mmCIF file of C-alpha atoms in Angstrom:
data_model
loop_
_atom_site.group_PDB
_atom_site.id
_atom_site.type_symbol
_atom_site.label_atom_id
_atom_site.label_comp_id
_atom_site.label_asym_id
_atom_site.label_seq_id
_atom_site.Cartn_x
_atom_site.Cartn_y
_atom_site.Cartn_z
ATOM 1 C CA UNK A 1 -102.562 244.707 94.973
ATOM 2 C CA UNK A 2 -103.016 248.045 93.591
ATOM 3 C CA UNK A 3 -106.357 250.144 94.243
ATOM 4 C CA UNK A 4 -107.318 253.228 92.104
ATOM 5 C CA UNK A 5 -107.779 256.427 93.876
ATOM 6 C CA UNK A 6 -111.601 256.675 92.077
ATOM 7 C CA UNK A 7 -115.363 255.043 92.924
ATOM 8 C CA UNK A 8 -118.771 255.288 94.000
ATOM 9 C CA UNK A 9 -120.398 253.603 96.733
ATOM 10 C CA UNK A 10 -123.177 253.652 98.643
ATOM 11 C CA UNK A 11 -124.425 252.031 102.587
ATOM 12 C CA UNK A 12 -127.240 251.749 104.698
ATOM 13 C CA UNK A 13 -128.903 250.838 107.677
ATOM 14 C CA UNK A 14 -131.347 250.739 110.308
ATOM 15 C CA UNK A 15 -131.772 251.004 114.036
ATOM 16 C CA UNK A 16 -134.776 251.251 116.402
ATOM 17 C CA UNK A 17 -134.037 255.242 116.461
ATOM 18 C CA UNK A 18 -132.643 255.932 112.786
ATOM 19 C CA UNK A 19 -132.383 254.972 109.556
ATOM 20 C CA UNK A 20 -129.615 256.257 107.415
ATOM 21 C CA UNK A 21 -127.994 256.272 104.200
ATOM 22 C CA UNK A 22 -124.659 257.061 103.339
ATOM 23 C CA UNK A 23 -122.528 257.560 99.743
ATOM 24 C CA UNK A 24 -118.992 258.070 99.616
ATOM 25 C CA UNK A 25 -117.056 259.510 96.209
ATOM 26 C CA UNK A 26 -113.792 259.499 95.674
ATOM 27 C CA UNK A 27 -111.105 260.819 93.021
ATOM 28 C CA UNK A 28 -107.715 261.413 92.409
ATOM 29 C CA UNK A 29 -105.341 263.842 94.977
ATOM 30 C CA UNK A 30 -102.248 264.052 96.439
ATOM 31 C CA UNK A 31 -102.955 263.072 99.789
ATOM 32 C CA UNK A 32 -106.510 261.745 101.574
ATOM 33 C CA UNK A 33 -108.663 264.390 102.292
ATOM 34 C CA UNK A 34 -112.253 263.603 103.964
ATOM 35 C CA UNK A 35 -114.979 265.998 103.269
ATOM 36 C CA UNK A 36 -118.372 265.092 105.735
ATOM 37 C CA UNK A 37 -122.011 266.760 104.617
ATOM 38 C CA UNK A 38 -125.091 265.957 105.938
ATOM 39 C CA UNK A 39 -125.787 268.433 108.003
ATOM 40 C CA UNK A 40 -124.972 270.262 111.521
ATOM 41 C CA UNK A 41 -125.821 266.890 113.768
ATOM 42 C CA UNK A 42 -122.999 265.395 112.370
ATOM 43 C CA UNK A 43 -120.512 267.336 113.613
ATOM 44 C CA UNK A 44 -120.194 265.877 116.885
ATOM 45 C CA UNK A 45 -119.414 262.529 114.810
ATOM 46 C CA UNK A 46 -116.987 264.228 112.007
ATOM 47 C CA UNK A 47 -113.812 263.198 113.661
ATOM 48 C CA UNK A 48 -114.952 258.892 113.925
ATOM 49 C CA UNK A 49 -116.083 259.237 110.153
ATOM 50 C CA UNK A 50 -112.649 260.857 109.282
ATOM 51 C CA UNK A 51 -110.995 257.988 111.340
ATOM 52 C CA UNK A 52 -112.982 255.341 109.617
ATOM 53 C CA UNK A 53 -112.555 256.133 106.563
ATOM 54 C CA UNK A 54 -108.641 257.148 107.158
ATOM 55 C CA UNK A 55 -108.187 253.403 108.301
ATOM 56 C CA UNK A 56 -109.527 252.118 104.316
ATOM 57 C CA UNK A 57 -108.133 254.500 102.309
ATOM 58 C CA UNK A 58 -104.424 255.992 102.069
ATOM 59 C CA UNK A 59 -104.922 258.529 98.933
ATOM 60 C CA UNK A 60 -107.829 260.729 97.617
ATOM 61 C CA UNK A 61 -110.321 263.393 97.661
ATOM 62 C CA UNK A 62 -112.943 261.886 99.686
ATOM 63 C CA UNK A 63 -116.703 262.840 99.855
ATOM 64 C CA UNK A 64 -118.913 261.464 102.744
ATOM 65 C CA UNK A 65 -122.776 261.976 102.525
ATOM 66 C CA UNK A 66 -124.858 260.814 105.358
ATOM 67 C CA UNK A 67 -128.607 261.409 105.671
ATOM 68 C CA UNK A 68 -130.161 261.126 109.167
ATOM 69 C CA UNK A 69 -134.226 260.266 109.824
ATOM 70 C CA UNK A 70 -135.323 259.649 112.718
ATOM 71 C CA UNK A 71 -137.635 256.638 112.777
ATOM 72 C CA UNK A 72 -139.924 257.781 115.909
ATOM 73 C CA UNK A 73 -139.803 261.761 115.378
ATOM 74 C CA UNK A 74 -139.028 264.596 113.010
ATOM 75 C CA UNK A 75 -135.458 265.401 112.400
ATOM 76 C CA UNK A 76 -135.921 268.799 112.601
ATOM 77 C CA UNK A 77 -137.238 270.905 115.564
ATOM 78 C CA UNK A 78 -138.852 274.430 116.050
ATOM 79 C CA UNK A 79 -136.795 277.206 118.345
ATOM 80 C CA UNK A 80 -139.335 279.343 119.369
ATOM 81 C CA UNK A 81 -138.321 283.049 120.907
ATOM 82 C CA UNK A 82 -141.026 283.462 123.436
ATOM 83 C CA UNK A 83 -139.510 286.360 125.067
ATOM 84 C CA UNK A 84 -139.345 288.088 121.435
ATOM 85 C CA UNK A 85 -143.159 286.796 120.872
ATOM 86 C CA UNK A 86 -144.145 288.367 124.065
ATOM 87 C CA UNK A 87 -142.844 291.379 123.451
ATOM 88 C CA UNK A 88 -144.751 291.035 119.771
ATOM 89 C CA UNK A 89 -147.887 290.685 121.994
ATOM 90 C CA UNK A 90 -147.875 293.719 124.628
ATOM 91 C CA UNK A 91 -146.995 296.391 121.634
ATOM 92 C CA UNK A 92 -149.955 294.235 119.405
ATOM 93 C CA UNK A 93 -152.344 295.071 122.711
ATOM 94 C CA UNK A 94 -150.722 298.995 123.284
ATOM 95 C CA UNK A 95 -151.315 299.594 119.492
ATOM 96 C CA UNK A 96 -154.903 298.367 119.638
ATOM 97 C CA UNK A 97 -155.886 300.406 122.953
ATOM 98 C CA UNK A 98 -154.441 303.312 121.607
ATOM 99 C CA UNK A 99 -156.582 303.046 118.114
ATOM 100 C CA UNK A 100 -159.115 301.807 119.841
ATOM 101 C CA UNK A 101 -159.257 298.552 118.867
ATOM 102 C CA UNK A 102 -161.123 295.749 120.654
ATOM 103 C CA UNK A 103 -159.843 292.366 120.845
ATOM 104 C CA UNK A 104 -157.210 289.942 121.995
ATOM 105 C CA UNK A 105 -154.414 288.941 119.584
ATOM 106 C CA UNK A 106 -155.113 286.203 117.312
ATOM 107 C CA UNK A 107 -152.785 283.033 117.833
ATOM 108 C CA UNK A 108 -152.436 282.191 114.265
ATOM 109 C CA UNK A 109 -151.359 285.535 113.354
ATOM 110 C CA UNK A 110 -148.199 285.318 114.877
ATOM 111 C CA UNK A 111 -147.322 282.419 113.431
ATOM 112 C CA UNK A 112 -146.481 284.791 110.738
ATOM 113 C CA UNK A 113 -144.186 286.609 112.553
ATOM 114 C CA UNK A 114 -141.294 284.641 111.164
ATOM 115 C CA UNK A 115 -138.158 286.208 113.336
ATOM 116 C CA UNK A 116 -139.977 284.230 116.238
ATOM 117 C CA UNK A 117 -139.539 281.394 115.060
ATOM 118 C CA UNK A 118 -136.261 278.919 113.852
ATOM 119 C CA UNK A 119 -136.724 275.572 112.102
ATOM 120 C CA UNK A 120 -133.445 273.824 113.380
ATOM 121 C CA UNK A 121 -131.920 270.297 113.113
ATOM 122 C CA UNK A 122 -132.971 268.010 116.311
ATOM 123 C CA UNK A 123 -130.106 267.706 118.788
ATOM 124 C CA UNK A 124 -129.140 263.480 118.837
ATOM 125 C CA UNK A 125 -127.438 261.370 121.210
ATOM 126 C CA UNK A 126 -124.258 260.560 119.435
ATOM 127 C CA UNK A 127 -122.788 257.339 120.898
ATOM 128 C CA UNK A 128 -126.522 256.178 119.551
ATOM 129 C CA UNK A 129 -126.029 257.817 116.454
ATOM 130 C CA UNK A 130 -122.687 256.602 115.718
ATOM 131 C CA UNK A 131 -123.629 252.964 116.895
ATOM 132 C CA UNK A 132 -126.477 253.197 113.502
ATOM 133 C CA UNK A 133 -124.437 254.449 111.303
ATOM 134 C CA UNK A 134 -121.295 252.593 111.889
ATOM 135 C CA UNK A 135 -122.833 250.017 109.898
ATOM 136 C CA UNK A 136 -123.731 252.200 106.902
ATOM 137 C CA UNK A 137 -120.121 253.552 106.615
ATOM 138 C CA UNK A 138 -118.687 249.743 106.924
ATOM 139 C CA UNK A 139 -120.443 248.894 104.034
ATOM 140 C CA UNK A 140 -119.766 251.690 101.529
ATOM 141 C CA UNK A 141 -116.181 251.809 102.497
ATOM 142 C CA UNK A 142 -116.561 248.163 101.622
ATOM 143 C CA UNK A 143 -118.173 248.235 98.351
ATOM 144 C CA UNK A 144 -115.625 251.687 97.238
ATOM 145 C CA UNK A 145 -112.979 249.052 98.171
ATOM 146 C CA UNK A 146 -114.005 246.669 96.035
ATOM 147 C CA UNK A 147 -114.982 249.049 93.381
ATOM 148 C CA UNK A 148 -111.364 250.656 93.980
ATOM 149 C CA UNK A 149 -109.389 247.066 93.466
ATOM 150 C CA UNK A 150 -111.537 246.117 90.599
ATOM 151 C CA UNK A 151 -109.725 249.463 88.581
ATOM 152 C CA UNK A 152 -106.545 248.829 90.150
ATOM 153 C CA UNK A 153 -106.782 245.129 88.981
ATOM 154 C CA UNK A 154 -106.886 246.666 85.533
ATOM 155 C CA UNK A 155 -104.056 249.388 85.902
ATOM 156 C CA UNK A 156 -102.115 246.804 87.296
ATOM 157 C CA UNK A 157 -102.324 244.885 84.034
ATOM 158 C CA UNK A 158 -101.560 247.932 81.675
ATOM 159 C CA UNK A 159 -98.562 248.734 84.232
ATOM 160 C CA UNK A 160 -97.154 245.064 83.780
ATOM 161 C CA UNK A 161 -97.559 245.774 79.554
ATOM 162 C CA UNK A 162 -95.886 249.175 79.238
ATOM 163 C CA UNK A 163 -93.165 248.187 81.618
ATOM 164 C CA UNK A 164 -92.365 245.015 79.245
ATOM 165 C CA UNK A 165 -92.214 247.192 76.494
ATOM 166 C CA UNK A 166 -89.626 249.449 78.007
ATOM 167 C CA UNK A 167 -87.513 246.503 79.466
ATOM 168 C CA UNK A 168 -88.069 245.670 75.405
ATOM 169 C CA UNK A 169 -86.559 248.726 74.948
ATOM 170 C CA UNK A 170 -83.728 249.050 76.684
ATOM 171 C CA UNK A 171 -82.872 245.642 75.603
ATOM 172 C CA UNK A 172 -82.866 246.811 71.882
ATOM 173 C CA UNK A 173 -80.898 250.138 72.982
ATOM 174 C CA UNK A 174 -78.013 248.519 75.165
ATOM 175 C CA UNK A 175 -77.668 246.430 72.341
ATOM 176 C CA UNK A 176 -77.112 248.977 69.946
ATOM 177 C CA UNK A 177 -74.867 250.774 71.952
ATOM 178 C CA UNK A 178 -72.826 247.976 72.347
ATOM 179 C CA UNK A 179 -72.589 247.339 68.414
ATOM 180 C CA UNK A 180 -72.026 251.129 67.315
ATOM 181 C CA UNK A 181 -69.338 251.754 70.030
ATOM 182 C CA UNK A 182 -66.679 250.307 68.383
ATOM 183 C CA UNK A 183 -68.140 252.062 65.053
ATOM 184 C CA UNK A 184 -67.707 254.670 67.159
ATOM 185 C CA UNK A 185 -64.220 254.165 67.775
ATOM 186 C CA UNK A 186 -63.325 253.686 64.219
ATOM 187 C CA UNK A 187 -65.086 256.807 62.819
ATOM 188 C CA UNK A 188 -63.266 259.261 65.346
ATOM 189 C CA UNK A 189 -59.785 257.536 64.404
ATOM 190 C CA UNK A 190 -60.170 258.165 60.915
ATOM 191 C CA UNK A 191 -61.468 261.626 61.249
ATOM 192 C CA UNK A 192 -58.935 262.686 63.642
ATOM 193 C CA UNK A 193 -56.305 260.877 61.322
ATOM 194 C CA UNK A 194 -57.636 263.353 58.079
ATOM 195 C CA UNK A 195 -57.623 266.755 60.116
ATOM 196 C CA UNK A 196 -53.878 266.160 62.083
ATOM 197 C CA UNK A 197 -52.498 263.821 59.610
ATOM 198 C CA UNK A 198 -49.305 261.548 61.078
ATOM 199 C CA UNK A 199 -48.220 264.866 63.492
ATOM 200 C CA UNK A 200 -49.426 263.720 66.345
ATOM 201 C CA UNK A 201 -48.406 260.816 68.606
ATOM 202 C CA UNK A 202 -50.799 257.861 67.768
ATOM 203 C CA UNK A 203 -50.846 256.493 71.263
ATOM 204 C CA UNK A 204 -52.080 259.888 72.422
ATOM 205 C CA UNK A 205 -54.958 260.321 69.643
ATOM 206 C CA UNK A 206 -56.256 256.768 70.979
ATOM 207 C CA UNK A 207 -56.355 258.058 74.437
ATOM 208 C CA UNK A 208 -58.381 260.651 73.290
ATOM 209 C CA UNK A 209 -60.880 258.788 70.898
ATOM 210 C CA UNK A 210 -61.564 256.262 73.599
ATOM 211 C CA UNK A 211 -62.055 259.335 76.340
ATOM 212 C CA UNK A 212 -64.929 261.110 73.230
ATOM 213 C CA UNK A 213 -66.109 257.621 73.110
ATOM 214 C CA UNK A 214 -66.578 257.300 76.999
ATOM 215 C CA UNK A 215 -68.168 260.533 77.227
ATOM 216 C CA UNK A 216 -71.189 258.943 75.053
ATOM 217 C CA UNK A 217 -71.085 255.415 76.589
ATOM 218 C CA UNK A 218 -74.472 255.033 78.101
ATOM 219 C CA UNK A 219 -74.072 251.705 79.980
ATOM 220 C CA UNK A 220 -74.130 253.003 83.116
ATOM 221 C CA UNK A 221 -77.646 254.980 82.429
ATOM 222 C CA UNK A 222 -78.802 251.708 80.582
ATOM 223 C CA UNK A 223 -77.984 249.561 84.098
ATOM 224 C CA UNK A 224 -80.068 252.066 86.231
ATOM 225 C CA UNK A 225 -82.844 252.200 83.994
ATOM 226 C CA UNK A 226 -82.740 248.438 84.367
ATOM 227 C CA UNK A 227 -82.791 248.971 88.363
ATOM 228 C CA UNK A 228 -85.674 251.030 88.222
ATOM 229 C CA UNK A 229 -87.834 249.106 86.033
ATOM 230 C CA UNK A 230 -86.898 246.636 88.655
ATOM 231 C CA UNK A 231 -87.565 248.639 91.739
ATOM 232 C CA UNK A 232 -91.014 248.664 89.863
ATOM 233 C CA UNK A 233 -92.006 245.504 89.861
ATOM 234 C CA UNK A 234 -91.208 245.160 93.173
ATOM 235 C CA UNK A 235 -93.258 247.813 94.849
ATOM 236 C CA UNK A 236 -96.144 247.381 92.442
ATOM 237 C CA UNK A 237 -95.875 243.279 94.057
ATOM 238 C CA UNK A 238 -95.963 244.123 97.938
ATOM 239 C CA UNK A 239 -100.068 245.281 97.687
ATOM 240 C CA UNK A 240 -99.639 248.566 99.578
ATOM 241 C CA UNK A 241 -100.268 251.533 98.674
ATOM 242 C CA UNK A 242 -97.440 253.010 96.185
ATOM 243 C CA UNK A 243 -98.430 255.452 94.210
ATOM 244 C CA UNK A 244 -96.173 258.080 95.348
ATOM 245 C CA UNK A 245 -93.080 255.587 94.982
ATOM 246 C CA UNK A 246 -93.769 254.585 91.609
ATOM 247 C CA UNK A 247 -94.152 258.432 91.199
ATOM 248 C CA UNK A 248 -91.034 258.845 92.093
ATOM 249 C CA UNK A 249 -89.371 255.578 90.374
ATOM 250 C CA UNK A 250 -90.557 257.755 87.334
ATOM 251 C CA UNK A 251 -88.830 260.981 87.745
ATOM 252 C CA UNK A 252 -85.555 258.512 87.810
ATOM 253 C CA UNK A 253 -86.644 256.666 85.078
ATOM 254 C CA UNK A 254 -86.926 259.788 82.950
ATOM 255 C CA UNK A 255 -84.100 261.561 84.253
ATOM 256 C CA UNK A 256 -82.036 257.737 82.722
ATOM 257 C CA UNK A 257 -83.943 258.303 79.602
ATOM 258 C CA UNK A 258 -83.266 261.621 78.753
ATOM 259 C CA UNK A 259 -79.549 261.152 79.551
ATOM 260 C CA UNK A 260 -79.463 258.610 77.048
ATOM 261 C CA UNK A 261 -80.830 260.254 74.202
ATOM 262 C CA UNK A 262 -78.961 263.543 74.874
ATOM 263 C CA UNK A 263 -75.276 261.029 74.812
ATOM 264 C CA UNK A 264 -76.300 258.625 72.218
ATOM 265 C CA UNK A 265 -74.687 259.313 68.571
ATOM 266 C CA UNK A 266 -77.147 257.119 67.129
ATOM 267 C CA UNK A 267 -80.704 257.994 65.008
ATOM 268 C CA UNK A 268 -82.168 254.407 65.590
ATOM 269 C CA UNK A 269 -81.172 254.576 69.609
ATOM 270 C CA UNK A 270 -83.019 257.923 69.399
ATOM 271 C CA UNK A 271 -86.135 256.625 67.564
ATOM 272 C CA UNK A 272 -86.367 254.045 70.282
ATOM 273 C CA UNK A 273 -85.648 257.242 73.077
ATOM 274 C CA UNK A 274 -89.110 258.090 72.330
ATOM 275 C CA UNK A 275 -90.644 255.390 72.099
ATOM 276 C CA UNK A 276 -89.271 255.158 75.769
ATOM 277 C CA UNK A 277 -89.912 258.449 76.685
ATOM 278 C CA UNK A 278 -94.024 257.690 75.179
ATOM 279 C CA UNK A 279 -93.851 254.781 77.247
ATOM 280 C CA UNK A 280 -92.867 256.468 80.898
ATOM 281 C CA UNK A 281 -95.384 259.727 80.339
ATOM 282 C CA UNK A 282 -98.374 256.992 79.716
ATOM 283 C CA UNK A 283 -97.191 255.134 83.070
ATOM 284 C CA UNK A 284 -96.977 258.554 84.748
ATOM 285 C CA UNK A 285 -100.522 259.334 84.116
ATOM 286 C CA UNK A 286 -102.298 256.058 84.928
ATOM 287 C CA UNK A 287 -99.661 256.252 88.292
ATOM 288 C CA UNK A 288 -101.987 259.472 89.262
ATOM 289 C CA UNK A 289 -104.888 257.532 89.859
ATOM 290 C CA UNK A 290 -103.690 254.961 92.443
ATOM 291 C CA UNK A 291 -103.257 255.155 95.985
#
């Protein structure tokens, strides 16, 4: 089945040493690309969340958010530079003897001495890490699935309705074509008949109508049209991801179209050209937001 390239989902979960939350976006792109945030403790861990998420998904721009906390401490930890605070100390205690100040340095003041001190992200064990937040991602990637399918489900319905209109189409044109060849025919007879009179070899002016008339037969475009809408089907049936084929399915389809309406002699064969050529641009944009 078909899955749409967009959703929202989020997962959580718990272990003796975290709890964590995770939300995953997604839109439309070209290929998959995995974004991680949640901070610098995640590195370590960016490369089994790629994986993961690489193993669901085949297309889109990807955003992973995880949030850490620690259940049993904070998740951030104070670097302190105590060679840079003692240093701090034995000028504070020169300064003072040379003013003549009495007194040992007050504690709490250096806390203010902010250079000394770095408010950092706590270093984790990451095979512990991983094994409580595995969970999380499973059920996001899960739910953005689901959430995925569900939209798919409904491109998949508006794909099976445009493509009956253009098989509709075609239909109607090949049709047409068929009736106004021979009209064809005729007309280029009779006009090559008033310009040349009897002078010329009949036999040889019918060799030439029927090669004009060739020239503008568009059977074999109508046929291949027919094949793609056909090739179609048949991809959008197999339930993996397609997006790029059908892409491609309608570069050919257009390429048929456009043939036809630049050969066709015909104004109602050209009213239903764009109606075709509507059609294929509306298919074309829904096929951008599908794996």
């Amino acid at each position: 089945m078909l899955k749409s390239m967009t959703g929202f989902a989020r997962g959580s979960a718990e272990s003796d040493a975290y709890e964590i939350a995770v939300e995953i976006r997604s839109v439309n792109h070209r290929y998959l690309d995995v974004r991680l945030s949640g901070g610098s403790s995640l590195a370590a861990l960016e490369k089994r969340v790629r994986d993961r998420v690489g193993a669901e998904l085949a297309r889109g721009k990807v955003e992973v958010g995880i949030r850490v906390k620690p259940r049993t401490e904070s998740a951030y930890t104070i670097d302190v530079d105590l060679a840079l605070l003692t240093e701090l100390v034995e000028r504070l205690r020169d300064v003072g003897k040379r003013a003549g100040i009495e007194g040992e340095v007050d504690l709490s003041a250096l806390v203010n001495f902010l250079p000394a001190f770095r408010v950092k992200e706590r270093d984790v064990e990451e095979s512990s890490l991983w094994k409580a937040m595995e969970p999380a991602i499973d059920q996001a990637l899960d739910s953005l699935s689901q959430m995925r399918t569900a939209e798919g489900a409904e491109i998949a319905a508006d794909f099976a309705a445009r493509t009956e209109t253009l098989r509709r189409l075609v239909d109607d044109v090949e049709k047409r074509a068929e009736g106004s060849r021979q009209t064809r025919r005729d007309d280029l007879r009779a006009r090559v008949g008033e310009i040349v009179g009897s002078s010329i070899d009949p036999a040889a002016v019918a060799m030439e109508v029927a090669r004009l008339v060739e020239r503008s037969d568009i059977a074999e475009e109508v046929t291949r049209l027919l094949s793609h809408l056909a090739l179609w089907r048949e991809t959008v049936s197999t339930g993996s991801p397609c997006g790029k084929k059908l892409d491609f399915i309608i570069q050919e389809m257009n390429r048929e179209v456009n043939t036809i309406g630049a050969k066709a002699q015909d104004a109602a064969i050209a009213e239903r050209v764009i109606a075709m050529k509507a059609e294929i641009e509306r298919l074309r944009e829904q096929v951008q937001n599908i794996e």
